[in-house]
JSON list of C-alpha atoms in Angstrom, two decimals:
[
{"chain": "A", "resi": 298, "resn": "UNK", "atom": "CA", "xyz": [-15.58, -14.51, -4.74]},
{"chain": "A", "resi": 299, "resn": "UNK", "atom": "CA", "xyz": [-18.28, -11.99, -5.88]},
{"chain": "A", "resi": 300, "resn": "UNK", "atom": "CA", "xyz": [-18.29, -10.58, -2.21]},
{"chain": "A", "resi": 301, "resn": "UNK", "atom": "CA", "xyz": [-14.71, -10.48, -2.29]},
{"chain": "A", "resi": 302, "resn": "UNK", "atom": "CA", "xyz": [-14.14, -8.68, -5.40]},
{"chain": "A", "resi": 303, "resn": "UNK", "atom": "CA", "xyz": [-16.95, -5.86, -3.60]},
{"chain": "A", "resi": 304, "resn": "UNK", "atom": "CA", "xyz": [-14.69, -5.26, -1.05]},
{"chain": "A", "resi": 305, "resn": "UNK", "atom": "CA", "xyz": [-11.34, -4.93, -2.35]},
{"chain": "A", "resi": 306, "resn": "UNK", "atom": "CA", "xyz": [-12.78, -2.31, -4.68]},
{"chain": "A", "resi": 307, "resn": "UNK", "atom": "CA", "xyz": [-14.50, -0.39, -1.34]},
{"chain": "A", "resi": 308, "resn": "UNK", "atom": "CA", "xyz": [-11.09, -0.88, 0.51]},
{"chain": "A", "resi": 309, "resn": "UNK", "atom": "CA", "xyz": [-9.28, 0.84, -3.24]},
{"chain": "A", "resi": 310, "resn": "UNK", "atom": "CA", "xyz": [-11.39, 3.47, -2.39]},
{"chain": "A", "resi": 311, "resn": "UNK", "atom": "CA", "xyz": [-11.09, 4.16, 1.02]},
{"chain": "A", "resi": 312, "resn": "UNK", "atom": "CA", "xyz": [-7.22, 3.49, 0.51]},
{"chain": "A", "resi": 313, "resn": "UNK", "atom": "CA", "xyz": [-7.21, 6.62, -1.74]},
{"chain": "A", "resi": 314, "resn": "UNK", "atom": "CA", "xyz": [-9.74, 8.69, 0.23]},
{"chain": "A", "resi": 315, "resn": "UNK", "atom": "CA", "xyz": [-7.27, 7.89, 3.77]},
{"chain": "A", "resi": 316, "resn": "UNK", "atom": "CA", "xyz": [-3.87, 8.65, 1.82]},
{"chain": "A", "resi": 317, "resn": "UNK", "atom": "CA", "xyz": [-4.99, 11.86, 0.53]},
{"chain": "A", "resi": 318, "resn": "UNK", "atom": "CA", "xyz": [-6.78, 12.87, 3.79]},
{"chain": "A", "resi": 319, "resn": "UNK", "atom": "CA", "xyz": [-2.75, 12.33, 5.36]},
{"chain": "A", "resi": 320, "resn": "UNK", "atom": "CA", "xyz": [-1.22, 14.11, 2.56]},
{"chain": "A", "resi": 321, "resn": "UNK", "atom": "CA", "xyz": [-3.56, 16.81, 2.62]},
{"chain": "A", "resi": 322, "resn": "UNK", "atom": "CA", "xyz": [-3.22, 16.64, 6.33]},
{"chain": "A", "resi": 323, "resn": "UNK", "atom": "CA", "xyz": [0.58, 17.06, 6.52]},
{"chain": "A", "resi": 324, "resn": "UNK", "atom": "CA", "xyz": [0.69, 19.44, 3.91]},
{"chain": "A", "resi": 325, "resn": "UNK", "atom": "CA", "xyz": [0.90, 21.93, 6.23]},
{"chain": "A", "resi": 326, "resn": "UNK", "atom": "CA", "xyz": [4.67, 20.99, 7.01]},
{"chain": "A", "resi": 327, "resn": "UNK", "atom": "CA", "xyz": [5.38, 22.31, 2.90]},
{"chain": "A", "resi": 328, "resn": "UNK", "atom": "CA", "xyz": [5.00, 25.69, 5.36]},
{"chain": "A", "resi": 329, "resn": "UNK", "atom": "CA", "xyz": [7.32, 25.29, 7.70]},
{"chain": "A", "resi": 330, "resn": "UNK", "atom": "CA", "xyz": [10.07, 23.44, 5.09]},
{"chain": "A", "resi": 331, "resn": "UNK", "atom": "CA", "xyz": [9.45, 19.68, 5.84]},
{"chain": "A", "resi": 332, "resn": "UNK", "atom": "CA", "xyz": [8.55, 19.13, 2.55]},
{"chain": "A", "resi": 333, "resn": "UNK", "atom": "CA", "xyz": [9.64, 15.09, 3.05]},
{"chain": "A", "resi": 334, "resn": "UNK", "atom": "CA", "xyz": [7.04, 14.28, 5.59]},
{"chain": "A", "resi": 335, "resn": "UNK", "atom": "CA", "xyz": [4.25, 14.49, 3.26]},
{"chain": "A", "resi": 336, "resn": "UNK", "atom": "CA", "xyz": [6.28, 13.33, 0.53]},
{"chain": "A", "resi": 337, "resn": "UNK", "atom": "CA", "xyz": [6.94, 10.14, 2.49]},
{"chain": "A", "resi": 338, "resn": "UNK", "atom": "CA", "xyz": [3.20, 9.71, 3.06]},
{"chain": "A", "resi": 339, "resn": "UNK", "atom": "CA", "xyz": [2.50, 9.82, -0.68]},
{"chain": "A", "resi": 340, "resn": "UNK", "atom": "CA", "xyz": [5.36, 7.70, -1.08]},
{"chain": "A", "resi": 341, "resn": "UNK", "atom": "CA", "xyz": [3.94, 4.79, 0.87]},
{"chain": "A", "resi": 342, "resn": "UNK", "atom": "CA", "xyz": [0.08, 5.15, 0.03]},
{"chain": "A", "resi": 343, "resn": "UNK", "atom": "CA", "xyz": [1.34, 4.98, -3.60]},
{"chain": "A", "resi": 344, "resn": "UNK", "atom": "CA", "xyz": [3.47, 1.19, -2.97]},
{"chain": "A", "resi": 345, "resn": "UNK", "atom": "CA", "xyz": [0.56, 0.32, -0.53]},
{"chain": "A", "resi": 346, "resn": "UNK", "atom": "CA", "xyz": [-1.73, 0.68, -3.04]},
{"chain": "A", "resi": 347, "resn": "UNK", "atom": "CA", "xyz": [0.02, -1.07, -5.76]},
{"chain": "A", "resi": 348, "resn": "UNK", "atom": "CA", "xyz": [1.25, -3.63, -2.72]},
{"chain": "A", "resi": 349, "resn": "UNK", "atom": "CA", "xyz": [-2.40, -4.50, -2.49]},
{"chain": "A", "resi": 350, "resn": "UNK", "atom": "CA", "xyz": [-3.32, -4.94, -5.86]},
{"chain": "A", "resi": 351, "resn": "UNK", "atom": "CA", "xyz": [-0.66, -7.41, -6.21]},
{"chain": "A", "resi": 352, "resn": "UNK", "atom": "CA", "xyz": [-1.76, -9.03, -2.88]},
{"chain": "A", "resi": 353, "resn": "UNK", "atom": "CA", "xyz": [-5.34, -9.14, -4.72]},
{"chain": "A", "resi": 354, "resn": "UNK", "atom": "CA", "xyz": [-3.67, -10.79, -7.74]},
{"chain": "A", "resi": 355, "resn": "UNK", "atom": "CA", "xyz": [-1.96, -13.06, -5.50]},
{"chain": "A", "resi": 356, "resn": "UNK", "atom": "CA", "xyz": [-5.08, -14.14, -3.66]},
{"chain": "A", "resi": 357, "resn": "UNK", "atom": "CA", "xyz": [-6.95, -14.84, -6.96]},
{"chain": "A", "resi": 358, "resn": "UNK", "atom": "CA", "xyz": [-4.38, -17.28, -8.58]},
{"chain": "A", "resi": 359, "resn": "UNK", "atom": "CA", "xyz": [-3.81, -18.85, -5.35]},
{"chain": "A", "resi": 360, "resn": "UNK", "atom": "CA", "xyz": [-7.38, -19.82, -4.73]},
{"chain": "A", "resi": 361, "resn": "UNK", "atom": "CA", "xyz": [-7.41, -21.59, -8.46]},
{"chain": "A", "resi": 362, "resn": "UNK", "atom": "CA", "xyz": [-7.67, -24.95, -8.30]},
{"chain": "A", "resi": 363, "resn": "UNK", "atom": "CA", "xyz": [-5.35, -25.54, -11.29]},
{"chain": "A", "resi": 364, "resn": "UNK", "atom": "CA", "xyz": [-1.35, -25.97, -10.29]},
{"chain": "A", "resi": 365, "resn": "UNK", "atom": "CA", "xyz": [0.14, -24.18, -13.03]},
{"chain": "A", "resi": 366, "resn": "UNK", "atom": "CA", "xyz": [-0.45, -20.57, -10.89]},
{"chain": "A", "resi": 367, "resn": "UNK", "atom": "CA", "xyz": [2.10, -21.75, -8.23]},
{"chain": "A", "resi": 368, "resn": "UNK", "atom": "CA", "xyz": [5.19, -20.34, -10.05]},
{"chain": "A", "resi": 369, "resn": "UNK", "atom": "CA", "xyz": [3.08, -16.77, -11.22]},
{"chain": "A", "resi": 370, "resn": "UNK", "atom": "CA", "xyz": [2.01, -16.36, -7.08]},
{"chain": "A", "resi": 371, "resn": "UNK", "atom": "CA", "xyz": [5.68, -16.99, -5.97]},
{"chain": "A", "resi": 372, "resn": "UNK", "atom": "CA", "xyz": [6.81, -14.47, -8.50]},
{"chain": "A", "resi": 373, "resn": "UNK", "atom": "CA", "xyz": [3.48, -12.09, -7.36]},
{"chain": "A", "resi": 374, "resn": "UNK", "atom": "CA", "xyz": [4.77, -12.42, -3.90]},
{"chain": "A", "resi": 375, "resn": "UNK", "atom": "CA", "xyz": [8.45, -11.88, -4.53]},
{"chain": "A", "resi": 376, "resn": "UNK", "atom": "CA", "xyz": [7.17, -8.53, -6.45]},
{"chain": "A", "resi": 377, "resn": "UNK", "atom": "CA", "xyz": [5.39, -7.13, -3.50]},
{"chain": "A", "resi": 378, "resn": "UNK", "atom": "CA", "xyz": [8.41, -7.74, -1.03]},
{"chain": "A", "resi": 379, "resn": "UNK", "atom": "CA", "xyz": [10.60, -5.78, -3.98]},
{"chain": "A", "resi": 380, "resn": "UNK", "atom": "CA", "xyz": [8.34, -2.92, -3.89]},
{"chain": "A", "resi": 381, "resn": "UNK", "atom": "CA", "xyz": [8.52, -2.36, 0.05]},
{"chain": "A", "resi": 382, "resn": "UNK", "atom": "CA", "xyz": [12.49, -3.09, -0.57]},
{"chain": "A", "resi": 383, "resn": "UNK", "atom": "CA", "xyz": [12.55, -0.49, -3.45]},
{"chain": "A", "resi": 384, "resn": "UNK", "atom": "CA", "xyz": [10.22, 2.10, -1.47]},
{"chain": "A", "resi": 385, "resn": "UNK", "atom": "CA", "xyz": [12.44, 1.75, 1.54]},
{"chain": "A", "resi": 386, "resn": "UNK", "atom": "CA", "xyz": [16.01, 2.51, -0.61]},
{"chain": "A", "resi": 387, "resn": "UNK", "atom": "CA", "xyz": [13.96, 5.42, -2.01]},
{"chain": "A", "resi": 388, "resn": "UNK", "atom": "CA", "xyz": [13.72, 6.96, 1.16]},
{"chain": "A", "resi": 389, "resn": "UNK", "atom": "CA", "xyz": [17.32, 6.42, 2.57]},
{"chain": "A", "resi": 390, "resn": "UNK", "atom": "CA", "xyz": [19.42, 6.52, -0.13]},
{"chain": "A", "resi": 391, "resn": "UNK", "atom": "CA", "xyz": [18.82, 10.38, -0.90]},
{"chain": "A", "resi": 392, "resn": "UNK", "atom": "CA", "xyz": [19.57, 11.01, 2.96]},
{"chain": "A", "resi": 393, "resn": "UNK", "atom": "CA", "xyz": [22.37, 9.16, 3.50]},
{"chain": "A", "resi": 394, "resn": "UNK", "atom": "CA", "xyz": [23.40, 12.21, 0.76]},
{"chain": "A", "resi": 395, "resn": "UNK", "atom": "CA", "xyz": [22.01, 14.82, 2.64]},
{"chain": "A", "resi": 396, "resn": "UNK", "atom": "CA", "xyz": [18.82, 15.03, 0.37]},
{"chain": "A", "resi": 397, "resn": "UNK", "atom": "CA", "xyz": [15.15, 14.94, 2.61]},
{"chain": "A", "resi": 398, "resn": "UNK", "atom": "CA", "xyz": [13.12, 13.82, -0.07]},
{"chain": "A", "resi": 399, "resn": "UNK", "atom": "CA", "xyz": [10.65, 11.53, 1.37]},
{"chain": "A", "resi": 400, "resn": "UNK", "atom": "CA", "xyz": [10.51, 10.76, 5.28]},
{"chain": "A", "resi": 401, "resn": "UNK", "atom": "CA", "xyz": [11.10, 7.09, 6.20]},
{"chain": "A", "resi": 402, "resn": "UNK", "atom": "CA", "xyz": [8.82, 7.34, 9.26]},
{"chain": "A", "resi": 403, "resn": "UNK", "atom": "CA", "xyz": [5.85, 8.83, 6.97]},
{"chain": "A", "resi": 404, "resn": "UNK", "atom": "CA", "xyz": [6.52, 6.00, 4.40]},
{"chain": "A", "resi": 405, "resn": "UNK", "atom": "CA", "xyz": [6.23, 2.91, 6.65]},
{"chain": "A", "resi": 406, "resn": "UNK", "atom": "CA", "xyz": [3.23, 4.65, 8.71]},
{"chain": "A", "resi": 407, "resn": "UNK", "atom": "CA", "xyz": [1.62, 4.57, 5.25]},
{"chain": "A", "resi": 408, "resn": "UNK", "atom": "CA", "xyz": [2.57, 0.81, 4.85]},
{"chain": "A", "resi": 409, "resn": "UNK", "atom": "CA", "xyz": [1.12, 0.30, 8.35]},
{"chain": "A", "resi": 410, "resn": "UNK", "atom": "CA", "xyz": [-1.88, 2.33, 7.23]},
{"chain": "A", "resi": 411, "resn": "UNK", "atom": "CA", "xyz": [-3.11, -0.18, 4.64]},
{"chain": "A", "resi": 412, "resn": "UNK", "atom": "CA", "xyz": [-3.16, -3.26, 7.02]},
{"chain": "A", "resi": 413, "resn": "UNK", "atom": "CA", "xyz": [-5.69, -1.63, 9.25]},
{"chain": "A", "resi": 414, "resn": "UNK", "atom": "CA", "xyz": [-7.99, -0.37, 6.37]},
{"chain": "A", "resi": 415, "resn": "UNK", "atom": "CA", "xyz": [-7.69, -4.10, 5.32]},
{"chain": "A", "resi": 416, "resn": "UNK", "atom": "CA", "xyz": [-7.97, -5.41, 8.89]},
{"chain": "A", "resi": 417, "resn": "UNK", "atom": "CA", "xyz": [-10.80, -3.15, 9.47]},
{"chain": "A", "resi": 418, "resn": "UNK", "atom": "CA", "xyz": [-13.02, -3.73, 6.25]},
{"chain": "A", "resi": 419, "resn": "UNK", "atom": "CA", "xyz": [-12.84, -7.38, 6.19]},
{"chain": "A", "resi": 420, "resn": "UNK", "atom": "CA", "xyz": [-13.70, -7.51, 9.58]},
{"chain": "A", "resi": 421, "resn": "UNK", "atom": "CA", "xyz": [-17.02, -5.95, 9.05]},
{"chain": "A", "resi": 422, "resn": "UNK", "atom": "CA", "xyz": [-17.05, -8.45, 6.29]},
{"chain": "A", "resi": 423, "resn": "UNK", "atom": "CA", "xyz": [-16.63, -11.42, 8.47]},
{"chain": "A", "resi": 424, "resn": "UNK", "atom": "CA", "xyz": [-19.39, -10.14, 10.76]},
{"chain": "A", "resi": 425, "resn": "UNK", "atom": "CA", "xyz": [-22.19, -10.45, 7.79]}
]
């Protein structure tokens, strides 16, 4: 678990390094008036990050022996599906108004983003 608890700290980091790298990136498009495009990144590095801390806290109770977790990792795992649901109503709802707040395509490449800095830490993991 020690080994464990090493990594998802190295992948918090590298999570925050990677979604400011795209923000700062993109920023460039606060230039030419596509202000949501970044916006959209920050969005979705913000709920990926919180995403995986709840995934972390999911993991953790789950691998207790004890059966009195079951009901907190349902609830754990019904909380991370709410915060892609309420990240993904953030992002429409103001443009089905005509507002471009935050760009849906940004947001879910952020999302996407977070599964291969998981996929690729823990795989240099497994190889040790």
């Amino acid at each position: 678990m020690e080994l464990f608890e090493k990594q998802t700290k190295i992948i918090y980091k590298v999570s925050i390094l990677v979604y400011l790298g795209l923000f700062l990136v993109s920023s460039f498009c606060f230039f030419i008036g596509q202000m949501w495009i970044p916006l959209g990144f920050l969005l979705g590095g913000i709920i990926s990050i919180i995403n995986f801390k709840i995934s972390y806290e999911f993991s953790y109770y789950l691998t207790k022996p004890t059966a009195k977790y079951k009901g907190l990792t349902i609830g754990l795992y019904g909380l991370r599906m709410l915060l892609y649901i309420i990240g993904f109503l953030i992002c429409i709802i103001p443009q089905s108004f005509g507002y471009q707040i935050f760009f849906f395509g940004t947001c879910l490449a952020s999302y996407l983003v977070q599964m291969v800095i998981n996929a690729i830490i823990f795989n240099k993991v497994k190889k040790y």
